[in-house]
Coordinates of C-alpha atoms and ligand atoms in Angstrom, one line a residue:
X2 CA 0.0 0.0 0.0
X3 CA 1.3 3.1 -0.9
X4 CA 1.8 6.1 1.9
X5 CA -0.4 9.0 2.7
X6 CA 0.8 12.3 1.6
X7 CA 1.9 14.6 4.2
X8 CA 0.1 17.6 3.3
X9 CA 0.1 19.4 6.2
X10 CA 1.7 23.1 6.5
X11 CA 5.3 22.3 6.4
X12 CA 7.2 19.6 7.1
X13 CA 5.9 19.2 3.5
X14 CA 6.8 15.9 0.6
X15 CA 10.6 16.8 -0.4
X16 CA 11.9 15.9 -3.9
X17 CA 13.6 12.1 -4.7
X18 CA 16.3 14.1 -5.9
X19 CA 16.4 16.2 -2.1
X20 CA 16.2 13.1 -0.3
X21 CA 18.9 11.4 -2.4
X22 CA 21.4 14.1 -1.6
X23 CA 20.9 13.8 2.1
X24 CA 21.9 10.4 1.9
X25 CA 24.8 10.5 0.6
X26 CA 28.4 10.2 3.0
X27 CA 29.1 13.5 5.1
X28 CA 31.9 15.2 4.0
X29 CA 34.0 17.0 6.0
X30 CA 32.5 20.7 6.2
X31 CA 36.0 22.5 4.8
X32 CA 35.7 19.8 1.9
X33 CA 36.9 21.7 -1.5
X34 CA 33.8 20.1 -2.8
X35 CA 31.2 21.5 0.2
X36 CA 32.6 24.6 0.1
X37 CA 31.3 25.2 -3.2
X38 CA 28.0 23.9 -2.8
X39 CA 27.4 26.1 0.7
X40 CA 28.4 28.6 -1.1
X41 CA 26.3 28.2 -4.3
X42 CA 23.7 27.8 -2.1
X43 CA 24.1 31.4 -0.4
X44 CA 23.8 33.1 -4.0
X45 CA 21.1 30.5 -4.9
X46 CA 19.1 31.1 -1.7
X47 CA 19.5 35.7 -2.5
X48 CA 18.6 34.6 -5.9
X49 CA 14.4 32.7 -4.6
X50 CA 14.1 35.4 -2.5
X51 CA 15.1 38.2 -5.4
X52 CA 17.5 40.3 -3.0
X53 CA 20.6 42.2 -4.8
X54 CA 24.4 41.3 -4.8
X55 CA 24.7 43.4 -1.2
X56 CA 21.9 41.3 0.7
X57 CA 24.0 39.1 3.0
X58 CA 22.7 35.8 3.4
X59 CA 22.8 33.2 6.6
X60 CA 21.9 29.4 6.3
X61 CA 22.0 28.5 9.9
X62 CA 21.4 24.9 12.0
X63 CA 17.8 25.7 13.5
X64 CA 14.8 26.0 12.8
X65 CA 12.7 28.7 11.6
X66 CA 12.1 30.1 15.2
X67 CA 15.9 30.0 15.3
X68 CA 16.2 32.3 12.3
X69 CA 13.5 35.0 13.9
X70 CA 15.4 34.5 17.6
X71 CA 18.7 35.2 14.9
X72 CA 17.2 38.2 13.6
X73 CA 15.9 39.7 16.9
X74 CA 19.1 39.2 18.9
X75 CA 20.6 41.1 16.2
X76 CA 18.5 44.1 15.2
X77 CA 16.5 44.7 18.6
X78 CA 18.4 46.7 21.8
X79 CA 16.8 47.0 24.6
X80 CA 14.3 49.8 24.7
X81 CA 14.1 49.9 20.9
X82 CA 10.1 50.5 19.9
X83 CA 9.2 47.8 17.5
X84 CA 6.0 47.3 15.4
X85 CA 4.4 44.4 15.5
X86 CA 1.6 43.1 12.9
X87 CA -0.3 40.4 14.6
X88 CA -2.2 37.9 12.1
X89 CA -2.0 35.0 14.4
X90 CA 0.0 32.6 16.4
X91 CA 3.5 33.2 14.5
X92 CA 3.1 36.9 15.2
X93 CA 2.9 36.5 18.7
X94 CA 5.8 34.0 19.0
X95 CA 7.6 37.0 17.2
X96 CA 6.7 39.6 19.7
X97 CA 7.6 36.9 22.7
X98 CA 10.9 36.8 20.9
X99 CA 11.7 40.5 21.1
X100 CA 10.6 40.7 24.9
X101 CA 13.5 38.5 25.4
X102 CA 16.1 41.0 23.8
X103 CA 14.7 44.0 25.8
X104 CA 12.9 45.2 22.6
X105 CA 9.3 46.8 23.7
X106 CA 6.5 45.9 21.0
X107 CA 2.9 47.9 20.0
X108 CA 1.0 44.9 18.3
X109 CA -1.2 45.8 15.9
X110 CA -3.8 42.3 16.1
X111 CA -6.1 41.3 13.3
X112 CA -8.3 39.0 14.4
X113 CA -8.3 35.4 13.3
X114 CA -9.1 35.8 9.6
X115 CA -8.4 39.5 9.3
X116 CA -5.1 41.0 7.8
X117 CA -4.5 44.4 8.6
X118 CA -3.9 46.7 5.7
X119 CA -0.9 49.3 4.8
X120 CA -3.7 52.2 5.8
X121 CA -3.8 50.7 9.3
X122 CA 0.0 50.3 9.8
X123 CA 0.3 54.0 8.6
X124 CA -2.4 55.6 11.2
X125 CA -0.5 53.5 14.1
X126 CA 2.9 54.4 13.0
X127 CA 1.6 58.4 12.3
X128 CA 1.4 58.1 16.5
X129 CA 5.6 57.2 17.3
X130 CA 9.0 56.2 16.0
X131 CA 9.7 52.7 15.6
X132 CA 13.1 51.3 14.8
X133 CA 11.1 48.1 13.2
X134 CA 8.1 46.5 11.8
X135 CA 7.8 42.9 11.8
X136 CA 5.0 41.6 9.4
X137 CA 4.3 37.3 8.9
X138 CA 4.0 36.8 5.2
X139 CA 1.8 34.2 5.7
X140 CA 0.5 33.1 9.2
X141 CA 0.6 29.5 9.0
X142 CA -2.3 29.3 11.9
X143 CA -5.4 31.1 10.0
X144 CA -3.9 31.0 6.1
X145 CA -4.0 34.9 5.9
X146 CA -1.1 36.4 3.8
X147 CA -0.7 40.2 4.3
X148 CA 0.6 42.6 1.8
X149 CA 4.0 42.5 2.4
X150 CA 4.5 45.0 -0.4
X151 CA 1.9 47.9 0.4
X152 CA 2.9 47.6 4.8
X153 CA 6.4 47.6 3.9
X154 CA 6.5 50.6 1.7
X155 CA 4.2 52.2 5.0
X156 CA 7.1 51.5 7.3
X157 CA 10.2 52.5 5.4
X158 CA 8.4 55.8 4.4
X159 CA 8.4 56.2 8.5
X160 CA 11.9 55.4 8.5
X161 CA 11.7 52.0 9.9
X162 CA 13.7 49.0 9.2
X163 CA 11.3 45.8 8.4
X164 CA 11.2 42.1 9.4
X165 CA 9.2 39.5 7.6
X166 CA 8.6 36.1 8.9
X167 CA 8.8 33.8 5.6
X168 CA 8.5 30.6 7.0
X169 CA 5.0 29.6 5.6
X170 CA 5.5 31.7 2.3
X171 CA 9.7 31.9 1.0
X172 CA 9.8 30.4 -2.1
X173 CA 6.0 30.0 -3.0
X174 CA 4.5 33.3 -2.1
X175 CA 5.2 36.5 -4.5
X176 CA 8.1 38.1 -2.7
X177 CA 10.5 40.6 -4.1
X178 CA 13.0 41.2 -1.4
X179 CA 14.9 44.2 -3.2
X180 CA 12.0 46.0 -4.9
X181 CA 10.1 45.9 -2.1
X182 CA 12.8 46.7 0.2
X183 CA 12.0 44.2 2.7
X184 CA 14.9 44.3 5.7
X185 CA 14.8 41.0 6.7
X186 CA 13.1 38.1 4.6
X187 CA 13.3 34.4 6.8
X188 CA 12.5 30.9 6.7
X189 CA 12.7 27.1 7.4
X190 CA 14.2 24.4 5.4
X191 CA 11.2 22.4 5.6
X192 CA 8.4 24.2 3.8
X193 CA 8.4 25.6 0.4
X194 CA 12.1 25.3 0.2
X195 CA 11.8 21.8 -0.4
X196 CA 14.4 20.9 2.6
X197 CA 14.0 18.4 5.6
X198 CA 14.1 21.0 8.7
X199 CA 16.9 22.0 10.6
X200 CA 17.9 24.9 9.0
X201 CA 17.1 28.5 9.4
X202 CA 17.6 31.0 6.5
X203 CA 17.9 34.8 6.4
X204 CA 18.5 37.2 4.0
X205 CA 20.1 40.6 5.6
X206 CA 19.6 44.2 3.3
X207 CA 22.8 46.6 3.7
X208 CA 20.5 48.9 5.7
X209 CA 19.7 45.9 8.5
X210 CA 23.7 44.9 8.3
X211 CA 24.5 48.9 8.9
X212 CA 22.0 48.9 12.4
X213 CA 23.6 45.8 13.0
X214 CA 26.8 47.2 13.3
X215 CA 26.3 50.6 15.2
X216 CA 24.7 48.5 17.7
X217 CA 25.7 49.5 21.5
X218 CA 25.2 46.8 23.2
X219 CA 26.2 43.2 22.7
X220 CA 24.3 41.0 20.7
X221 CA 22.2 38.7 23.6
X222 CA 22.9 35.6 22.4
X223 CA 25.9 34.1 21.8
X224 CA 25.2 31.2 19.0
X225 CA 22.8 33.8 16.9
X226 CA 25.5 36.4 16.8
X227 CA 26.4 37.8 13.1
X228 CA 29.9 38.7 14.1
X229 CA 30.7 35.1 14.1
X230 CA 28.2 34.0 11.7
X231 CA 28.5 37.2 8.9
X232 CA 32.4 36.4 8.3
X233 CA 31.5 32.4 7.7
X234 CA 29.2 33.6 4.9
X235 CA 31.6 35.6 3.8
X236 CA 34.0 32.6 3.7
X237 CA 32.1 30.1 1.9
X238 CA 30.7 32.6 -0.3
X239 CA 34.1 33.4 -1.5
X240 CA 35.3 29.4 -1.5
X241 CA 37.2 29.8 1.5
X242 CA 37.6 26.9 4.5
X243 CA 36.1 28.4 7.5
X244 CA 35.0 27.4 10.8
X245 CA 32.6 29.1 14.1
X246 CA 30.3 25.8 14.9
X247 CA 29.6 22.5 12.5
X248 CA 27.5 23.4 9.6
X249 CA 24.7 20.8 9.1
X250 CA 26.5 19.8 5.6
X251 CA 24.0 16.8 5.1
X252 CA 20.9 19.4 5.2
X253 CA 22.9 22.2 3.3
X254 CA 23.6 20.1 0.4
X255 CA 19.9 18.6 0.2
X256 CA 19.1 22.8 0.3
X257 CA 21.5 23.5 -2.8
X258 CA 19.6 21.1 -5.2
X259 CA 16.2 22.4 -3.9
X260 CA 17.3 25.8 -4.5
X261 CA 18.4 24.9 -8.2
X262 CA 14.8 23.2 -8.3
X263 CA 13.5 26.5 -7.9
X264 CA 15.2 28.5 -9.8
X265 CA 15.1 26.0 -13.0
X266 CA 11.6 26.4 -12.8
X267 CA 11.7 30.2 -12.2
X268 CA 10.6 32.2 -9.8
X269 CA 7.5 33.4 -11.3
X270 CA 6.3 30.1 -12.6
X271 CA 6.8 29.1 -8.4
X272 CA 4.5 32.2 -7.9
X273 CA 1.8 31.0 -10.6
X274 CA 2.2 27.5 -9.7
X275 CA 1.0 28.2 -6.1
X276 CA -1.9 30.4 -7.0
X277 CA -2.9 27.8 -9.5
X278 CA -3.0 25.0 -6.9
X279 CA -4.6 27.1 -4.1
X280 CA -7.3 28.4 -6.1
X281 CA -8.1 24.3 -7.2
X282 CA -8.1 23.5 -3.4
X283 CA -10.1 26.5 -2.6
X284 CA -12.9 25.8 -4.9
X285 CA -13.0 22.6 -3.9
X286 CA -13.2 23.4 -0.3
X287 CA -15.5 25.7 -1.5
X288 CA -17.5 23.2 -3.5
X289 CA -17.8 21.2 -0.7
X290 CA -19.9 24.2 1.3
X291 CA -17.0 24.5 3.9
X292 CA -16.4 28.3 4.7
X293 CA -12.7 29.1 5.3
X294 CA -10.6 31.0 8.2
X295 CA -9.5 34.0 6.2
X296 CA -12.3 36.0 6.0
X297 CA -11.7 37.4 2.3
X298 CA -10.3 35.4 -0.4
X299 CA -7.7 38.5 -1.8
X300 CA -6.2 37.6 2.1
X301 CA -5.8 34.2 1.7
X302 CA -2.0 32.0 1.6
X303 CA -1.5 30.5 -1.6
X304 CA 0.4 28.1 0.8
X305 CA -2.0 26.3 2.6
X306 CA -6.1 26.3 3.0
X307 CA -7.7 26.5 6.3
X308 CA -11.2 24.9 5.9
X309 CA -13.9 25.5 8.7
X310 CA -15.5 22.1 9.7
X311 CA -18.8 21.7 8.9
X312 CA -21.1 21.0 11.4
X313 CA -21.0 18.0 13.2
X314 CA -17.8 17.3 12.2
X315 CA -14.5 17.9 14.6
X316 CA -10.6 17.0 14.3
X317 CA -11.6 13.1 14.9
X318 CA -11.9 12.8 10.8
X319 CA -9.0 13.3 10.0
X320 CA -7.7 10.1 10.9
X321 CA -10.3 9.2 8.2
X322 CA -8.5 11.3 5.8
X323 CA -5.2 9.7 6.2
X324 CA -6.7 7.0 5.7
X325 CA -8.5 7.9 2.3
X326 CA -4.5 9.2 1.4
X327 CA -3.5 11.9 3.1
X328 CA -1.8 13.3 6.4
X329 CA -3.8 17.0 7.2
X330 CA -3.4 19.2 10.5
X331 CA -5.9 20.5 12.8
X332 CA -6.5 23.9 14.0
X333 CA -3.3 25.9 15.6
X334 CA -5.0 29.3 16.8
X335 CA -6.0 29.5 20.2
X336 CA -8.9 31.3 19.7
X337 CA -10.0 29.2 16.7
X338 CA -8.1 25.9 17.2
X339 CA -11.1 23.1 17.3
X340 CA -12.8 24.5 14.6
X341 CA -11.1 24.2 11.5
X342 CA -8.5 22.0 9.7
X343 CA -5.2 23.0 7.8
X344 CA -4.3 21.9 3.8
X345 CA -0.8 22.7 3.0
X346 CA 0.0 23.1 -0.7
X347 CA 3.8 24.4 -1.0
X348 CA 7.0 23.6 -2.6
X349 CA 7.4 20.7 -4.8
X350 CA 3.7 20.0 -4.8
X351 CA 1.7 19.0 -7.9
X352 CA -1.8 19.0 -9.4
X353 CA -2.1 14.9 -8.2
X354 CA -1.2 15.8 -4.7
X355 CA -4.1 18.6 -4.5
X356 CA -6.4 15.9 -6.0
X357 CA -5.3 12.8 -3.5
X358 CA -6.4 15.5 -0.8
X359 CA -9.3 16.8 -2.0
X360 CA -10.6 13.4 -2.5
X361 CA -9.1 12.3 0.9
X362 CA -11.1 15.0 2.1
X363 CA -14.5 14.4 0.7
X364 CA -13.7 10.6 1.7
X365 CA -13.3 11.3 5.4
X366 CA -16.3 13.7 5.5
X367 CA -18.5 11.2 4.1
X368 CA -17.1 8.9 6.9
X369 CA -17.7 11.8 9.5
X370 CA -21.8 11.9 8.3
X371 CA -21.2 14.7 6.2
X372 CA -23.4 14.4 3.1
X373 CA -21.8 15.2 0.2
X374 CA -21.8 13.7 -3.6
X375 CA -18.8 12.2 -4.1
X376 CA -16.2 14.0 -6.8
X377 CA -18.1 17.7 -6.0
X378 CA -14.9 18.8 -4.9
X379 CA -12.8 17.6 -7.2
X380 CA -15.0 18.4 -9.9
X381 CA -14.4 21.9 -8.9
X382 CA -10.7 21.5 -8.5
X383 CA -10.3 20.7 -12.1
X384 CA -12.1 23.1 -13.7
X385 CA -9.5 25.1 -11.9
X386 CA -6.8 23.3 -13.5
X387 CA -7.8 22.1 -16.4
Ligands
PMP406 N1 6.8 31.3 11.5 C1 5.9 30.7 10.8 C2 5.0 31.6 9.9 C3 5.7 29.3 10.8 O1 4.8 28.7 10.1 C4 6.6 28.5 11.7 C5 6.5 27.0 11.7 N2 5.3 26.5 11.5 C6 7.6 29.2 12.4 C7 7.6 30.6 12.3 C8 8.5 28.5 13.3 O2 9.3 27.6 12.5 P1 9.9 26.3 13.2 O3 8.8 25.4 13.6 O4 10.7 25.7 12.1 O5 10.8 26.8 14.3

């Protein structure tokens, strides 16, 4: 029998070709050969995320809360007044993060489902100074994407640096770091990168590098602390043996072919890709008379889906949908978490896999007593694609 697809909002189904390359021997991490790939991978990974020759990227062993914690450490001093846009669970984690560094926050909340637009950001930001904005791209616990572009040209026209949490969006989301002049763009290995966790990612902008270095005060944390990190990407970058702490070389080798993934296909065919597979699983949520989290489809992630359960119906069937083929998460926002379900649709994922779990879906709500004609959703899905 073959396996359920994991479908859920990241760890997500990596490439054979991903897979294969973490398999293969560890070589030693000043390896002639390693050096190259770590750095082809740091111009590969400025390259998804559309940043310019003086963007400095980091590929760190971590996760993605360990790429935020290696943002904050760096760019926050204590007392520094931060902006925080608040569109669910990863927004908060963000703020908790720069309590820890001293940092003091004004969270601007949506609430679950909501996004808040650039017209918001500007009438809170007309009332201080902030030194930075932080904005999720996508939070992974209601589906809502916010417009990057349109907050973040609010908050550098206030003269504030900006931070945007990628995890749930880099690499599938429309994202141009340069042109937009985004700050700070990070992520995770594991979702729309197309690489088993364990690494964090960051791209830095000459602006975040400069506050970075008339910093004050130490930077809090010793492990997320550029000075020792910066001159290692520096290294590698330029072919050069260096060493602060182990690289994961396994992981970072699987990243450089999922980075040449990408950009063989192109960036904007990774854009249209994901708005064409959303949109099939959205109508055939839709189709199915399931509402959805975010409360206006122009706010919804082209990442993942986050369908409302209809009634009767609670987290119980999704065992039933493994079973009909694929592996789905429940709800993750506190204030919403038992009533909805999450679809994940990023990365290496293809027109089959939104179909399997679609029909997974209408299969485990038909086990739940949900009465629905079987195919209605898929039906709708196609038409989508086709
Ligand atoms: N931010 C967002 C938007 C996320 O979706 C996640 C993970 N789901 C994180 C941060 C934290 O990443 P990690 O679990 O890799 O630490």
């Amino acid at each position: 029998m073959s396996r359920a697809r994991l479908m859920i909002p990241g760890p997500i189904e990596f490439t054979d070709d991903v897979m294969a390359e973490m398999s293969k021997p560890t070589p030693s991490h000043v390896d002639p050969a390693f050096i190259d790939t770590f750095g082809q991978a740091l111009e590969d990974l400025r390259a998804v995320f559309l940043a310019g020759k003086d963007y400095q990227p980091f590929i760190l062993a971590g996760s993605g809360t360990l790429a935020m914690d290696s943002a904050v450490a760096n760019l926050v001093e204590p007392d520094d007044q931060v902006l925080v846009v608040d569109t669910g669970y990863f927004s908060q984690r963000m703020a908790d993060i720069i309590h820890r560094y001293g940092g003091e926050t004004t969270i601007l909340s949506a609430s679950p489902g909501e996004t808040i637009t650039p017209e918001q950001l500007q009438e809170t930001m007309a009332k201080r100074t902030y030194t930075l904005v932080t904005i999720t791209h996508v939070d992974t616990s209601t589906g809502v994407l916010t417009d990057v572009q349109g907050l973040t040209a609010v908050a550098k026209n206030e003269g504030a640096l900006v931070m945007v949490d990628g995890v749930c969006a880099a690499a599938a989301e429309e994202l141009r770091q340069e042109a937009w002049g985004v700050d700070v763009y990070l992520t995770a290995s594991q979702k729309a990168i197309g690489t088993p966790p364990g690494l964090g990612l960051l791209v830095v902008s000459p602006a975040a590098l400069a506050k970075w270095r008339e910093r004050k005060q130490p930077v809090g944390s010793y492990y997320s602390d550029w000075s020792y990190w910066w001159p290692i990407m520096q290294a590698y970058e330029a072919r050069k043996a260096s060493y602060f702490a182990t690289p994961a070389v396994n992981l970072i080798m699987a990243l450089a072919v999922s980075l040449r993934q990408i950009l063989n296909e192109g960036m904007e065919n990774v854009f249209a890709r994901h708005v064409l597979l959303s949109n099939a699983v959205k109508a055939g949520i839709e189709a199915m008379g399931l509402r959805q989290v975010p409360t206006d489809m122009e706010h919804a992630a082209h990442t993942l889906t986050c369908p409302r359960y209809p009634q009767d119906v609670d987290a119980g069937f999704l065992k039933a949908v493994r079973a009909n083929g694929a592996i789905l998460a429940g709800g993750l926002h506190p204030a919403i978490k038992n009533e909805y379900f999450r679809i994940g649709h990023m990365g290496a994922v293809s027109r089959a896999d939104v179909l399997i779990a679609l029909g997974a879906v209408e299969g485990g709500l038909r086990s739940a007593g949900y009465a629905i004609e079987p195919g209605v959703g898929l039906a709708a899905a196609q038409a989508i694609l086709s």
